[in-house]
Amino acid sequence: MNPITITQPDDWHIHLRDEEVLQRTVNDVARWAGRAIIMPNLIPPVRTVADALAYRDRILDALVEESSGFQPLMTLYLTDATSTVDIEEAAASAHVHGVKLYPAGATTNSSAGVNDLESLYPVLESMAKHDMPLLVHGEVTSSDIDIFDREKVFIDRHLQPIVDTFPGLRVVFEHITTADAVAFVREARSGVAATITAHHLLYNRNDLLVGGIRPHYFCLPILKRSSHQAALCEAATSGNPRFFLGTDSAPHTQASKESACGCAGCYSAHAALELYAEVFDACNALDRLEGFASHFGADFYGLPRNDRTITLERIEQSIPESLSLGGDVVVPLRAGGRVQWQIRS
Ligand SMILES: NC(=O)N[C@@H](CC(=O)O)C(=O)O
Ligand SMILES: [Zn+2]
Ligand SMILES: [Zn+2]
């Protein structure tokens, strides 16, 4: 199967940041995706519909001519102060497609996140009533839980109770990283799905730690052992519509990654579709790429599939050592390396 033509994909989880950085982030994703779910973890966070609409305008303003069809799908950031009125307003907006749960302190820009999930149960109830999806960064933050176990413990302590307590709530378990998360999503009631990143399919914790610490592979949830990576590849390429594409592309400047206390997040928007194609090719599952990348997420969110198509060819391309990011630089995933696929222009 080479070349392959598929319905244009969408990215169901991305960080674009703000201001001068948008020039890079927005146009990189718009090169291959028709739409993207835009994460709300700005500083300060995107808390209200008004915040989301203003942010959406800044994203649209950053689009270059060739990318002008790209649609940002906005989300709100759940805080301890989020109210049912916020949810009603979100549900009434054509541009808000989900509400994001960050346990406070779990990841980059999550300090405004949720401290006491149970006190927000009325808000989750309202989300279920208005059919507003809950998007979850699924890791506990307790200091006594090992960083490699934080996703699994989150399932038992928080995710299973949420899914059981609100049977009508649609839930996306974001950027899953473990065989435990795969099994949970596979066996859950209907209305539960997961996004999977390219980097969690391509890499494991050896890539992060063997031969020296490689900060550009540090993200949260952290890369796990290879058996978990294999479970993710199996899920992504299985054709199960509960698993779909979400890059979690998250730019941090080179200096903030190459630091004594480096930030969490990998930048993949520059070549994400090509990298996913490489994974599906390696698993002999190129015929399943379209479902994962272009059909299942749209179906879950209740949006039409894209009309346009995109063609990928098995032609090697090289990835730059760094990319401009506003006045700074970002080191992209697989910097200085090669990827086996290209998008035909
Ligand atoms: N994934 C990450 O490691 N970082 C993301 C936040 C997130 O998605 O958890 C970021 O905003 O940088
Ligand atoms: Zn996250
Ligand atoms: Zn993310």
PDB file of C-alpha atoms in Angstrom, residues 134-295:
ATOM      1  CA  LEU A 134     -14.981  15.135  29.823  1.00  0.00           C
ATOM      2  CA  LEU A 135     -11.362  14.968  28.666  1.00  0.00           C
ATOM      3  CA  VAL A 136      -9.056  13.551  31.294  1.00  0.00           C
ATOM      4  CA  HIS A 137      -5.353  13.762  32.074  1.00  0.00           C
ATOM      5  CA  GLY A 138      -5.436  10.484  33.948  1.00  0.00           C
ATOM      6  CA  GLU A 139      -2.667  10.465  36.542  1.00  0.00           C
ATOM      7  CA  VAL A 140      -2.817  10.706  40.314  1.00  0.00           C
ATOM      8  CA  THR A 141      -0.571  13.243  41.962  1.00  0.00           C
ATOM      9  CA  SER A 142       0.032  11.609  45.364  1.00  0.00           C
ATOM     10  CA  SER A 143       3.714  11.784  46.248  1.00  0.00           C
ATOM     11  CA  ASP A 144       3.660   8.180  47.472  1.00  0.00           C
ATOM     12  CA  ILE A 145       2.653   6.818  44.048  1.00  0.00           C
ATOM     13  CA  ASP A 146       5.501   5.960  41.703  1.00  0.00           C
ATOM     14  CA  ILE A 147       5.491   8.059  38.539  1.00  0.00           C
ATOM     15  CA  PHE A 148       5.262   4.911  36.394  1.00  0.00           C
ATOM     16  CA  ASP A 149       2.120   3.774  38.261  1.00  0.00           C
ATOM     17  CA  ARG A 150       0.215   7.058  38.315  1.00  0.00           C
ATOM     18  CA  GLU A 151      -2.012   6.274  35.339  1.00  0.00           C
ATOM     19  CA  LYS A 152      -3.030   2.839  36.587  1.00  0.00           C
ATOM     20  CA  VAL A 153      -3.808   4.154  40.074  1.00  0.00           C
ATOM     21  CA  PHE A 154      -5.875   6.976  38.566  1.00  0.00           C
ATOM     22  CA  ILE A 155      -8.082   4.422  36.813  1.00  0.00           C
ATOM     23  CA  ASP A 156      -8.886   2.625  40.051  1.00  0.00           C
ATOM     24  CA  ARG A 157      -9.226   5.677  42.291  1.00  0.00           C
ATOM     25  CA  HIS A 158     -10.928   8.161  39.990  1.00  0.00           C
ATOM     26  CA  LEU A 159     -11.757   7.106  36.460  1.00  0.00           C
ATOM     27  CA  GLN A 160     -13.748   3.976  37.210  1.00  0.00           C
ATOM     28  CA  PRO A 161     -15.836   5.847  39.833  1.00  0.00           C
ATOM     29  CA  ILE A 162     -16.527   8.723  37.395  1.00  0.00           C
ATOM     30  CA  VAL A 163     -17.536   6.362  34.611  1.00  0.00           C
ATOM     31  CA  ASP A 164     -19.801   4.418  36.986  1.00  0.00           C
ATOM     32  CA  THR A 165     -21.343   7.440  38.711  1.00  0.00           C
ATOM     33  CA  PHE A 166     -22.215   9.261  35.465  1.00  0.00           C
ATOM     34  CA  PRO A 167     -23.360   6.608  33.012  1.00  0.00           C
ATOM     35  CA  GLY A 168     -24.336   9.255  30.438  1.00  0.00           C
ATOM     36  CA  LEU A 169     -21.028  11.155  30.528  1.00  0.00           C
ATOM     37  CA  ARG A 170     -18.785  10.811  27.497  1.00  0.00           C
ATOM     38  CA  VAL A 171     -15.178  10.472  28.617  1.00  0.00           C
ATOM     39  CA  VAL A 172     -11.914  10.653  26.688  1.00  0.00           C
ATOM     40  CA  PHE A 173      -8.988   9.149  28.574  1.00  0.00           C
ATOM     41  CA  GLU A 174      -6.262  11.299  27.036  1.00  0.00           C
ATOM     42  CA  HIS A 175      -2.815  10.173  25.881  1.00  0.00           C
ATOM     43  CA  ILE A 176      -2.995   6.683  27.389  1.00  0.00           C
ATOM     44  CA  THR A 177       0.317   4.984  28.083  1.00  0.00           C
ATOM     45  CA  THR A 178      -0.318   1.590  29.664  1.00  0.00           C
ATOM     46  CA  ALA A 179      -1.773  -1.829  28.923  1.00  0.00           C
ATOM     47  CA  ASP A 180      -4.011  -1.156  31.960  1.00  0.00           C
ATOM     48  CA  ALA A 181      -5.531   1.899  30.270  1.00  0.00           C
ATOM     49  CA  VAL A 182      -6.028  -0.047  27.031  1.00  0.00           C
ATOM     50  CA  ALA A 183      -7.871  -2.793  28.909  1.00  0.00           C
ATOM     51  CA  PHE A 184      -9.957  -0.280  30.852  1.00  0.00           C
ATOM     52  CA  VAL A 185     -11.100   1.529  27.708  1.00  0.00           C
ATOM     53  CA  ARG A 186     -11.722  -1.662  25.784  1.00  0.00           C
ATOM     54  CA  GLU A 187     -13.980  -3.037  28.511  1.00  0.00           C
ATOM     55  CA  ALA A 188     -15.675   0.180  29.624  1.00  0.00           C
ATOM     56  CA  ARG A 189     -19.307   1.060  28.996  1.00  0.00           C
ATOM     57  CA  SER A 190     -20.126   2.883  25.756  1.00  0.00           C
ATOM     58  CA  GLY A 191     -19.147   6.551  25.650  1.00  0.00           C
ATOM     59  CA  VAL A 192     -15.574   5.922  26.863  1.00  0.00           C
ATOM     60  CA  ALA A 193     -12.680   6.399  24.432  1.00  0.00           C
ATOM     61  CA  ALA A 194      -8.970   7.217  24.444  1.00  0.00           C
ATOM     62  CA  THR A 195      -6.425   9.177  22.461  1.00  0.00           C
ATOM     63  CA  ILE A 196      -2.976   7.748  21.728  1.00  0.00           C
ATOM     64  CA  THR A 197       0.087   9.834  20.850  1.00  0.00           C
ATOM     65  CA  ALA A 198       2.668   9.053  18.177  1.00  0.00           C
ATOM     66  CA  HIS A 199       5.485   9.210  20.711  1.00  0.00           C
ATOM     67  CA  HIS A 200       3.911   6.634  23.037  1.00  0.00           C
ATOM     68  CA  LEU A 201       3.548   4.309  20.021  1.00  0.00           C
ATOM     69  CA  LEU A 202       7.111   4.858  18.825  1.00  0.00           C
ATOM     70  CA  TYR A 203       9.095   4.997  22.038  1.00  0.00           C
ATOM     71  CA  ASN A 204       9.442   3.498  25.493  1.00  0.00           C
ATOM     72  CA  ARG A 205      11.346   4.429  28.637  1.00  0.00           C
ATOM     73  CA  ASN A 206      14.605   3.025  27.303  1.00  0.00           C
ATOM     74  CA  ASP A 207      14.526   5.749  24.663  1.00  0.00           C
ATOM     75  CA  LEU A 208      14.216   8.273  27.488  1.00  0.00           C
ATOM     76  CA  LEU A 209      16.843   6.889  29.848  1.00  0.00           C
ATOM     77  CA  VAL A 210      19.365   4.462  28.297  1.00  0.00           C
ATOM     78  CA  GLY A 211      22.757   5.996  27.510  1.00  0.00           C
ATOM     79  CA  GLY A 212      21.860   9.300  29.189  1.00  0.00           C
ATOM     80  CA  ILE A 213      18.730  11.304  29.939  1.00  0.00           C
ATOM     81  CA  ARG A 214      17.088  12.502  26.745  1.00  0.00           C
ATOM     82  CA  PRO A 215      14.900  15.399  27.787  1.00  0.00           C
ATOM     83  CA  HIS A 216      13.092  15.685  24.464  1.00  0.00           C
ATOM     84  CA  TYR A 217      11.442  12.332  25.191  1.00  0.00           C
ATOM     85  CA  PHE A 218      10.194  13.477  28.570  1.00  0.00           C
ATOM     86  CA  CYS A 219       6.441  13.958  28.633  1.00  0.00           C
ATOM     87  CA  LEU A 220       3.574  13.127  30.952  1.00  0.00           C
ATOM     88  CA  PRO A 221       2.338  10.533  31.362  1.00  0.00           C
ATOM     89  CA  ILE A 222       5.952   9.362  31.178  1.00  0.00           C
ATOM     90  CA  LEU A 223       7.001   6.750  28.582  1.00  0.00           C
ATOM     91  CA  LYS A 224       6.517   3.258  29.988  1.00  0.00           C
ATOM     92  CA  ARG A 225       8.203  -0.125  29.421  1.00  0.00           C
ATOM     93  CA  SER A 226       8.038  -1.753  25.984  1.00  0.00           C
ATOM     94  CA  SER A 227       5.222  -4.176  26.892  1.00  0.00           C
ATOM     95  CA  HIS A 228       2.959  -1.159  27.420  1.00  0.00           C
ATOM     96  CA  GLN A 229       4.145   0.354  24.140  1.00  0.00           C
ATOM     97  CA  ALA A 230       3.196  -2.911  22.413  1.00  0.00           C
ATOM     98  CA  ALA A 231      -0.286  -2.834  23.990  1.00  0.00           C
ATOM     99  CA  LEU A 232      -0.794   0.719  22.708  1.00  0.00           C
ATOM    100  CA  CYS A 233       0.285  -0.278  19.184  1.00  0.00           C
ATOM    101  CA  GLU A 234      -2.083  -3.214  19.294  1.00  0.00           C
ATOM    102  CA  ALA A 235      -4.978  -0.968  20.401  1.00  0.00           C
ATOM    103  CA  ALA A 236      -4.284   1.788  17.855  1.00  0.00           C
ATOM    104  CA  THR A 237      -4.032  -0.623  14.940  1.00  0.00           C
ATOM    105  CA  SER A 238      -6.881  -2.916  16.053  1.00  0.00           C
ATOM    106  CA  GLY A 239      -9.660  -1.024  14.287  1.00  0.00           C
ATOM    107  CA  ASN A 240     -11.480  -0.550  17.615  1.00  0.00           C
ATOM    108  CA  PRO A 241     -13.215   2.858  17.290  1.00  0.00           C
ATOM    109  CA  ARG A 242     -12.600   3.673  20.959  1.00  0.00           C
ATOM    110  CA  PHE A 243      -8.961   4.473  20.156  1.00  0.00           C
ATOM    111  CA  PHE A 244      -8.143   7.497  18.030  1.00  0.00           C
ATOM    112  CA  LEU A 245      -5.420   9.974  17.177  1.00  0.00           C
ATOM    113  CA  GLY A 246      -4.391  12.683  19.632  1.00  0.00           C
ATOM    114  CA  THR A 247      -0.815  13.864  19.289  1.00  0.00           C
ATOM    115  CA  ASP A 248      -0.481  15.749  22.589  1.00  0.00           C
ATOM    116  CA  SER A 249       2.034  17.820  20.632  1.00  0.00           C
ATOM    117  CA  ALA A 250       3.233  20.305  23.260  1.00  0.00           C
ATOM    118  CA  PRO A 251       5.982  22.814  22.468  1.00  0.00           C
ATOM    119  CA  HIS A 252       8.543  23.814  25.049  1.00  0.00           C
ATOM    120  CA  THR A 253      11.603  25.862  24.176  1.00  0.00           C
ATOM    121  CA  GLN A 254      14.892  24.009  23.779  1.00  0.00           C
ATOM    122  CA  ALA A 255      16.273  25.736  26.887  1.00  0.00           C
ATOM    123  CA  SER A 256      13.307  24.771  29.051  1.00  0.00           C
ATOM    124  CA  LYS A 257      13.710  21.100  28.038  1.00  0.00           C
ATOM    125  CA  GLU A 258      17.522  20.958  28.242  1.00  0.00           C
ATOM    126  CA  SER A 259      17.560  22.023  31.851  1.00  0.00           C
ATOM    127  CA  ALA A 260      18.270  20.689  35.349  1.00  0.00           C
ATOM    128  CA  CYS A 261      14.476  20.591  35.757  1.00  0.00           C
ATOM    129  CA  GLY A 262      13.177  20.087  32.253  1.00  0.00           C
ATOM    130  CA  CYS A 263       9.545  20.612  31.245  1.00  0.00           C
ATOM    131  CA  ALA A 264       7.225  17.756  30.253  1.00  0.00           C
ATOM    132  CA  GLY A 265       5.980  17.673  26.672  1.00  0.00           C
ATOM    133  CA  CYS A 266       7.050  16.496  23.199  1.00  0.00           C
ATOM    134  CA  TYR A 267       6.573  18.512  20.025  1.00  0.00           C
ATOM    135  CA  SER A 268       5.285  16.323  17.181  1.00  0.00           C
ATOM    136  CA  ALA A 269       2.932  18.485  15.121  1.00  0.00           C
ATOM    137  CA  HIS A 270       5.625  18.990  12.436  1.00  0.00           C
ATOM    138  CA  ALA A 271       5.494  15.317  11.353  1.00  0.00           C
ATOM    139  CA  ALA A 272       2.796  13.611  13.407  1.00  0.00           C
ATOM    140  CA  LEU A 273       0.830  12.006  10.594  1.00  0.00           C
ATOM    141  CA  GLU A 274       4.003  10.708   8.949  1.00  0.00           C
ATOM    142  CA  LEU A 275       5.125   9.244  12.300  1.00  0.00           C
ATOM    143  CA  TYR A 276       1.765   7.530  12.865  1.00  0.00           C
ATOM    144  CA  ALA A 277       1.974   6.140   9.296  1.00  0.00           C
ATOM    145  CA  GLU A 278       5.357   4.676  10.190  1.00  0.00           C
ATOM    146  CA  VAL A 279       3.821   2.891  13.196  1.00  0.00           C
ATOM    147  CA  PHE A 280       0.892   1.484  11.233  1.00  0.00           C
ATOM    148  CA  ASP A 281       3.231   0.419   8.420  1.00  0.00           C
ATOM    149  CA  ALA A 282       5.511  -1.382  10.884  1.00  0.00           C
ATOM    150  CA  CYS A 283       2.448  -3.191  12.285  1.00  0.00           C
ATOM    151  CA  ASN A 284       1.271  -4.128   8.795  1.00  0.00           C
ATOM    152  CA  ALA A 285      -1.904  -2.164   9.457  1.00  0.00           C
ATOM    153  CA  LEU A 286      -1.840   0.756   7.013  1.00  0.00           C
ATOM    154  CA  ASP A 287      -5.393  -0.134   6.036  1.00  0.00           C
ATOM    155  CA  ARG A 288      -6.430   0.775   9.605  1.00  0.00           C
ATOM    156  CA  LEU A 289      -4.750   4.188   9.712  1.00  0.00           C
ATOM    157  CA  GLU A 290      -7.769   5.978   8.271  1.00  0.00           C
ATOM    158  CA  GLY A 291     -10.170   4.764  10.966  1.00  0.00           C
ATOM    159  CA  PHE A 292      -7.775   5.754  13.756  1.00  0.00           C
ATOM    160  CA  ALA A 293      -6.684   9.077  12.263  1.00  0.00           C
ATOM    161  CA  SER A 294      -9.773  10.284  10.419  1.00  0.00           C
ATOM    162  CA  HIS A 295     -12.991   8.488  11.364  1.00  0.00           C
TER     163      HIS A 295
END
